[in-house]
Coordinates of C-alpha atoms in Angstrom, one line a residue:
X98 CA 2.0 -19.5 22.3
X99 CA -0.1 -16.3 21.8
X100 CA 0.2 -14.2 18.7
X101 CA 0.5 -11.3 18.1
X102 CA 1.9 -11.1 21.3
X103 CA -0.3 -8.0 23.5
X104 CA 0.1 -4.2 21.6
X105 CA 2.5 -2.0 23.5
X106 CA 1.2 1.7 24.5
X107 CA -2.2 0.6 25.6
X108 CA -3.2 0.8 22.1
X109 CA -6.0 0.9 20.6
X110 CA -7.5 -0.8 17.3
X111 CA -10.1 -0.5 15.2
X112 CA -11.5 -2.7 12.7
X113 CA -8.6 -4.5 10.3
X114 CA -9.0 -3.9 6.6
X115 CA -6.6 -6.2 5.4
X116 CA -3.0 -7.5 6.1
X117 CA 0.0 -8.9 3.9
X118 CA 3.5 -10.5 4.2
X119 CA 6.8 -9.2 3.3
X120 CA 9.8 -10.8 2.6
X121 CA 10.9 -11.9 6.2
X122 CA 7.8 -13.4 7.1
X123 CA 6.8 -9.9 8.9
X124 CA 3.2 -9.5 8.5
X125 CA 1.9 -5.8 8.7
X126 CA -2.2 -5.0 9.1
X127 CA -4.2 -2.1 8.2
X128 CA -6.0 -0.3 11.1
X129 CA -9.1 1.2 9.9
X130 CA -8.7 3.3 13.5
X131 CA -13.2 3.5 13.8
X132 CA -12.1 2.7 17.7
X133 CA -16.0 3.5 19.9
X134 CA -16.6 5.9 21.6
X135 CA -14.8 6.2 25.2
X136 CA -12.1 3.6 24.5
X137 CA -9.8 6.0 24.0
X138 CA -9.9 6.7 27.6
X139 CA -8.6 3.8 28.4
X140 CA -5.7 3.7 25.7
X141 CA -4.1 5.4 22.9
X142 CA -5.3 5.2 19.3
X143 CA -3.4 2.9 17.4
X144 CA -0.9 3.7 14.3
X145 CA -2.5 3.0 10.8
X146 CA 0.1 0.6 10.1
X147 CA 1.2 -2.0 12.0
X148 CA 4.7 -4.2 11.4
X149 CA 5.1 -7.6 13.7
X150 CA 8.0 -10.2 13.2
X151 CA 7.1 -13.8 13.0
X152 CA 7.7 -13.8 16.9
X153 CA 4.2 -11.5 17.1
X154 CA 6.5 -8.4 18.5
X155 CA 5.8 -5.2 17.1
X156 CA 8.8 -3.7 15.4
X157 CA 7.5 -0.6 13.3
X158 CA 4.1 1.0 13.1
X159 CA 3.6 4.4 10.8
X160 CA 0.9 6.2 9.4
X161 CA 0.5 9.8 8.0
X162 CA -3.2 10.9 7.6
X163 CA -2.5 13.7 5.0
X164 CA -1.4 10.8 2.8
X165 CA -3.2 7.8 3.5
X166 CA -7.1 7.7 3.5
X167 CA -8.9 6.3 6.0
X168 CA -11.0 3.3 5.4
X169 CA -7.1 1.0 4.8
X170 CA -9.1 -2.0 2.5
X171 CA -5.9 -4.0 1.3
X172 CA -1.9 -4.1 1.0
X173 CA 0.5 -6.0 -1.2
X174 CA 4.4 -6.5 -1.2
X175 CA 5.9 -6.4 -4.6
X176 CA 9.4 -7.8 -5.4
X177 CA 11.4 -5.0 -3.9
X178 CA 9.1 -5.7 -0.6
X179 CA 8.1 -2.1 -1.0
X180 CA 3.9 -1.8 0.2
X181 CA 1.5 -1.1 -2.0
X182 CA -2.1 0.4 0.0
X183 CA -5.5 0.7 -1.1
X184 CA -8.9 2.2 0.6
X185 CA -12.0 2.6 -0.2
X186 CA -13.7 4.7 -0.5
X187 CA -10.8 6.4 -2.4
X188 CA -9.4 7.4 -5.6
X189 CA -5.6 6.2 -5.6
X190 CA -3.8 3.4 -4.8
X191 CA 0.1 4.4 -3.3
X192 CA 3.5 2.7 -2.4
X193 CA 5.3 3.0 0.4
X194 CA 8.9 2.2 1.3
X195 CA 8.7 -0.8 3.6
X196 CA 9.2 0.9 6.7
X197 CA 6.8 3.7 6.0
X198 CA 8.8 6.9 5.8
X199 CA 8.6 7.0 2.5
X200 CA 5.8 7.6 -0.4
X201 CA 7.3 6.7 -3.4
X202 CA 4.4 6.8 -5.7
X203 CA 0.4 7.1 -6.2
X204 CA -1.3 6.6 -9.1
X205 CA -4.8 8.8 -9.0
X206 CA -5.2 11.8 -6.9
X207 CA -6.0 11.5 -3.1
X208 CA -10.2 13.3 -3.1
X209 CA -11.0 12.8 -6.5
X210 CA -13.1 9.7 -7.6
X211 CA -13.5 8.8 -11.1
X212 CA -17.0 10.0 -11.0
X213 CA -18.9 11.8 -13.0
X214 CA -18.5 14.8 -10.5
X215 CA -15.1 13.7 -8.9
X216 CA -16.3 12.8 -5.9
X217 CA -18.0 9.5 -3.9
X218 CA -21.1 11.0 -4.2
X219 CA -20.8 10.7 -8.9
X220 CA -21.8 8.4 -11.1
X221 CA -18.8 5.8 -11.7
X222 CA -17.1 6.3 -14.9
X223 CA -14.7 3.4 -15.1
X224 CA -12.5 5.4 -17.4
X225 CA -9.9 4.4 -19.3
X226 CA -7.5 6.5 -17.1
X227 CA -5.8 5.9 -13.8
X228 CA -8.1 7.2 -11.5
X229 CA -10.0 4.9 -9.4
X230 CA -13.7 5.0 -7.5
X231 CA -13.2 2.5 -4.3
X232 CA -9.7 0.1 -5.4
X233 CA -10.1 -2.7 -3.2
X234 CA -6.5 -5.0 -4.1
X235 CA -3.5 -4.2 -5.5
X236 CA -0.6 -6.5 -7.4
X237 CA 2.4 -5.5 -9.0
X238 CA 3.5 -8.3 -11.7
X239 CA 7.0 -9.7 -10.5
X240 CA 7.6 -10.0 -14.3
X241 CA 7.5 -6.6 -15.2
X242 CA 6.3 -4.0 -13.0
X243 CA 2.6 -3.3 -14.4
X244 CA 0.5 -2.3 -11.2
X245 CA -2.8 -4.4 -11.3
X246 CA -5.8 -3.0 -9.5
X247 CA -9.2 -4.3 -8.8
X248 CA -11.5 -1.2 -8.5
X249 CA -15.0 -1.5 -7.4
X250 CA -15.1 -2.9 -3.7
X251 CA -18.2 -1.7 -2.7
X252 CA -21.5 -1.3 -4.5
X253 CA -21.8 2.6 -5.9
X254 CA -17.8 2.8 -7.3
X255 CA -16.4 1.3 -10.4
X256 CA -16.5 -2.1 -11.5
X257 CA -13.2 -3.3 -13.8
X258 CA -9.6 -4.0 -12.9
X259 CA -7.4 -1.7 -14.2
X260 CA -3.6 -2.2 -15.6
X261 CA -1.0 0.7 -15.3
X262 CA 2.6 0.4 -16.4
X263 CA 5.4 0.8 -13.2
X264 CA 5.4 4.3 -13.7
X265 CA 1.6 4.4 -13.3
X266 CA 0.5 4.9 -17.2
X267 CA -2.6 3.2 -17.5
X268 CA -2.6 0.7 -20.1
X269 CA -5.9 -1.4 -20.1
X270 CA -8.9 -2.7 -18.4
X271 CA -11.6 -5.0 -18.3
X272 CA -15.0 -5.4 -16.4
X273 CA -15.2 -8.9 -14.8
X274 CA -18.5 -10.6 -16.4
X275 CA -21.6 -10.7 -13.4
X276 CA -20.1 -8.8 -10.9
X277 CA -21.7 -5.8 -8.8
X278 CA -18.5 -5.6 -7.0
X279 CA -14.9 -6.1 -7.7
X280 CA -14.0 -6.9 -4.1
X281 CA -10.8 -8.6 -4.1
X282 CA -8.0 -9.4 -6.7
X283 CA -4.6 -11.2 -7.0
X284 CA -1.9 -12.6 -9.3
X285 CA -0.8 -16.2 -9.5
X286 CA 3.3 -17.3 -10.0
X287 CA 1.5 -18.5 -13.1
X288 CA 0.3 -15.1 -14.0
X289 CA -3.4 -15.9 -13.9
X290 CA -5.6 -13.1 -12.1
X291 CA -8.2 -14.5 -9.6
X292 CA -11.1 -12.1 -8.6
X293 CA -13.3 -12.2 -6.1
X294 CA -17.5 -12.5 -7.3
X295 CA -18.5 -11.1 -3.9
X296 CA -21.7 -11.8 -3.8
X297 CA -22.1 -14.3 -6.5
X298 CA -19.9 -17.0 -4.8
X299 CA -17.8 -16.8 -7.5
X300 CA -13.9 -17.0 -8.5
X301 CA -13.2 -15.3 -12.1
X302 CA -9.6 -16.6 -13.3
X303 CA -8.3 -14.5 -16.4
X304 CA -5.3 -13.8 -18.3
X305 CA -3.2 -10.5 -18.2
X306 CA -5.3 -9.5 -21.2
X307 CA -8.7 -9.9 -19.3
X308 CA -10.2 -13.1 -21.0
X309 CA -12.0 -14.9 -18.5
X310 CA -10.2 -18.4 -18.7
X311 CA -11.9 -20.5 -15.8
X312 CA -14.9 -19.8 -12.8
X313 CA -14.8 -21.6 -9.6
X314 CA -17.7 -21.6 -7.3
X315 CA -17.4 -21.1 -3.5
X316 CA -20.8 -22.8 -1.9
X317 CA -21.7 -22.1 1.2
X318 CA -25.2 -23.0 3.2
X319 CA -26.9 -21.7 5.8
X320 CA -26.5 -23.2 8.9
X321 CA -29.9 -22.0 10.3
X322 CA -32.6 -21.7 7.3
X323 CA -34.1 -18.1 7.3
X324 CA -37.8 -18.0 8.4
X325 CA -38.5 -16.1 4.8
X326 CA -37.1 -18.9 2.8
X327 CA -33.7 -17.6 1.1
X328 CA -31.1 -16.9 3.0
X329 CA -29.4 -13.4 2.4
X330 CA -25.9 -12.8 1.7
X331 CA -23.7 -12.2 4.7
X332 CA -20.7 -10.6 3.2
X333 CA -19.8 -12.6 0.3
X334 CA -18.3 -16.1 -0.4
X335 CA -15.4 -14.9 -2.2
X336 CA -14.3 -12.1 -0.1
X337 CA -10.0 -12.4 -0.1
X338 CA -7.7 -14.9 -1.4
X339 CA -4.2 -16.1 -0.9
X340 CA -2.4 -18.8 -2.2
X341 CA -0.1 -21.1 0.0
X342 CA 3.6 -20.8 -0.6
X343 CA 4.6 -23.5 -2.8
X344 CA 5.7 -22.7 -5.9
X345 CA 3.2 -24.2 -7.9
X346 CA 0.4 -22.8 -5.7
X347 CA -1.3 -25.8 -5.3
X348 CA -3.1 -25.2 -2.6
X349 CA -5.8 -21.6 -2.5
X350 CA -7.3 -20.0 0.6
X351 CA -10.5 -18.3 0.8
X352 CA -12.1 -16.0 3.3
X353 CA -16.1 -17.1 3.1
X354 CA -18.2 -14.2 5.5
X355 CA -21.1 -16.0 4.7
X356 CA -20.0 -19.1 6.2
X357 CA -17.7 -17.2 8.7
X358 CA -14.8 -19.3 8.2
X359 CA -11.8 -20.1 5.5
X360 CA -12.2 -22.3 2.5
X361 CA -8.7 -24.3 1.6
X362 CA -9.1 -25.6 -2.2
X363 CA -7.5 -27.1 -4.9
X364 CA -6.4 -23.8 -6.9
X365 CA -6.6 -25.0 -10.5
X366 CA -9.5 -27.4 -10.1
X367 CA -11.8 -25.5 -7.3
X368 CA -12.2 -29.1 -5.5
X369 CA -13.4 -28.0 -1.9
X370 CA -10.3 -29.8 0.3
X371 CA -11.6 -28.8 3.5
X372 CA -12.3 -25.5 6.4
X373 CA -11.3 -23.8 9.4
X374 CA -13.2 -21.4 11.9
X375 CA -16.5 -20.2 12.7
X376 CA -18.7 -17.6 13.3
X377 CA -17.4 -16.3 17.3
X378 CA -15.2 -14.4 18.7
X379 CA -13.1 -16.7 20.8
X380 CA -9.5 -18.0 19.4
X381 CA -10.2 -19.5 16.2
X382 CA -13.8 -18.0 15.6
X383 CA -13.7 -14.9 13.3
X384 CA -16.4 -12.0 13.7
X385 CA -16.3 -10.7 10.0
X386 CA -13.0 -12.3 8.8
X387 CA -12.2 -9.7 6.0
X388 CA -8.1 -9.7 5.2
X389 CA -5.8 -12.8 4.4
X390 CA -1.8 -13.4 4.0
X391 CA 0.2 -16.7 4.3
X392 CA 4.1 -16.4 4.9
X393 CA 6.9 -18.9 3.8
X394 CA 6.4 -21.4 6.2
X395 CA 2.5 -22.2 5.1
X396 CA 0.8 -20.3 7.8
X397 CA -2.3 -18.4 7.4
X398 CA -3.2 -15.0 9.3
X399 CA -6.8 -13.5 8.9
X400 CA -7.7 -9.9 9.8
X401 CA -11.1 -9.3 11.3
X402 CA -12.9 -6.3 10.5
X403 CA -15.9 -6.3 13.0
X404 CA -13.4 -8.5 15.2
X405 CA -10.4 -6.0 15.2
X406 CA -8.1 -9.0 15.5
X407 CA -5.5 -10.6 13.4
X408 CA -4.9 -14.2 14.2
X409 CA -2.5 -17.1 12.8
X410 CA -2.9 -20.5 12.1
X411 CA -1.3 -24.0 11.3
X412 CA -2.6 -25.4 8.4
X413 CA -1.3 -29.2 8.6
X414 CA -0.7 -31.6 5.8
X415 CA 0.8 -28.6 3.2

């Protein structure tokens, strides 16, 4: 059975930034909207957001462009399955009653970057302040409210993850060790913090505090060895994460651009337990896989930037 089933409206998407799963099982992407020239002759640009139900029917889509920035990077659910919404290149993070009509906070100020000049163009400051320079992931502790961010998701911004309290007080930070970019962040039901070492093929696991507790590599090889010798990054072997739904996590997904497909390992020992997709653009290929969520029932959807797809898979033996 297809899904998402086809957009209504002769829509048109652009490239996905990221997606997430709310309470329901309803999984809502992030339409970057950088549709090509002329397609919008054919169709209608497409809403920002995007709600389906587990059916793949679309039952909401909103979007306000005086609020949101463009480039839509990542979005979380906290425990009130309100949405939380990052972009980058941007210099707040906000939340979002879950049906969209509704901005209920924002923490940093929408055109001002913690730069040295307030703008994209600055030096980053990684102040201790909540202002941000290209937030890439978002999570609000279920325990107590404190709004997690990793800020830094492309080279040229910040490089930390900061901590603000629920009413957006900053309250600390740290700078993951080795990283040019802090590309992709999220909290295990254990409270551990898993962030994404891009480039280096790395997973950095810390406390709340920020002491780096554990590092778990993500491999990858080329499939075709480069005519110059070493093969250059692709995107990043760490470039998203999501945990499946049991409650002891047991199980971790990774979206690998390098290799063009999803890791599925062991989440506390890193042990490599097996991999799905490949580089394509048929069902079940991804063309620069970039966003992942998994719902209740174990299943796994990945948003395609370059692809301008989400998809949703089966992942047997959970």
């Amino acid at each position: 059975m297809a899904w998402p089933k086809p957009l209504p409206n002769r829509w048109v998407i652009g490239g996905l930034g990221g997606t997430c799963v709310d309470a329901r099982d309803h999984v809502f992407i992030l339409n970057r909207q950088d549709v090509l020239d002329g397609e919008l002759l054919g169709g209608q640009l497409a809403p920002s957001v995007i709600e389906f139900d587990p059916a793949g029917n679309v039952v909401n889509s909103w979007g306000d462009a005086n609020l949101l920035d463009p480039r839509l990077h990542s979005c979380h659910f906290d425990k009130d399955d309100n949405v939380w919404i990052a972009s980058s290149p941007s210099g707040m993070v906000q939340k979002y009653s879950h049906d969209g009509t509704k901005l209920l906070s924002q923490i940093g100020r929408k055109g001002v970057f913690d730069s040295s000049d307030g703008t994209a163009k600055g030096t980053p400051l990684n102040s201790n302040a909540a202002q941000f320079f290209m937030p890439s992931s978002i999570y609000a502790d279920r325990q107590n409210g404190d709004v997690y961010v990793s800020d830094g998701e492309s080279g040229g911004g910040n490089r930390r993850v900061a901590v603000m309290d629920q009413g957006g007080k900053f309250l600390r930070q740290w700078q993951p060790e080795g990283m040019t970019t802090v590309h992709c962040m999220i909290m295990a039901n254990d409270g551990m913090v898993y962030v994404c070492n891009r480039v280096g093929g790395k997973i950095q696991i810390y406390d709340k505090q920020g002491s780096l507790k554990k590092t778990l590599d993500v491999p990858w090889k080329a499939q075709t060895p480069p005519a110059a010798g070493k093969a250059d990054e692709n995107g990043g072997a760490a470039v998203a994460i999501a945990f499946s739904p049991d409650a002891e996590q047991r199980h971790m997904f990774v979206v690998n651009q390098n290799s063009g497909q999803i890791e599925i390992m062991e989440r506390q020992s890193g042990k490599m337990l097996g991999s799905f997709g490949r580089v394509g653009r048929y069902p079940g290929e991804f063309d620069q896989p970039h966003g992942i969520a998994v719902d209740s029932e174990g299943n796994v959807y990945i948003a395609e930037n370059r692809g301008r797809r989400i998809q949703k898979f089966k992942i047997s033996g959970q």
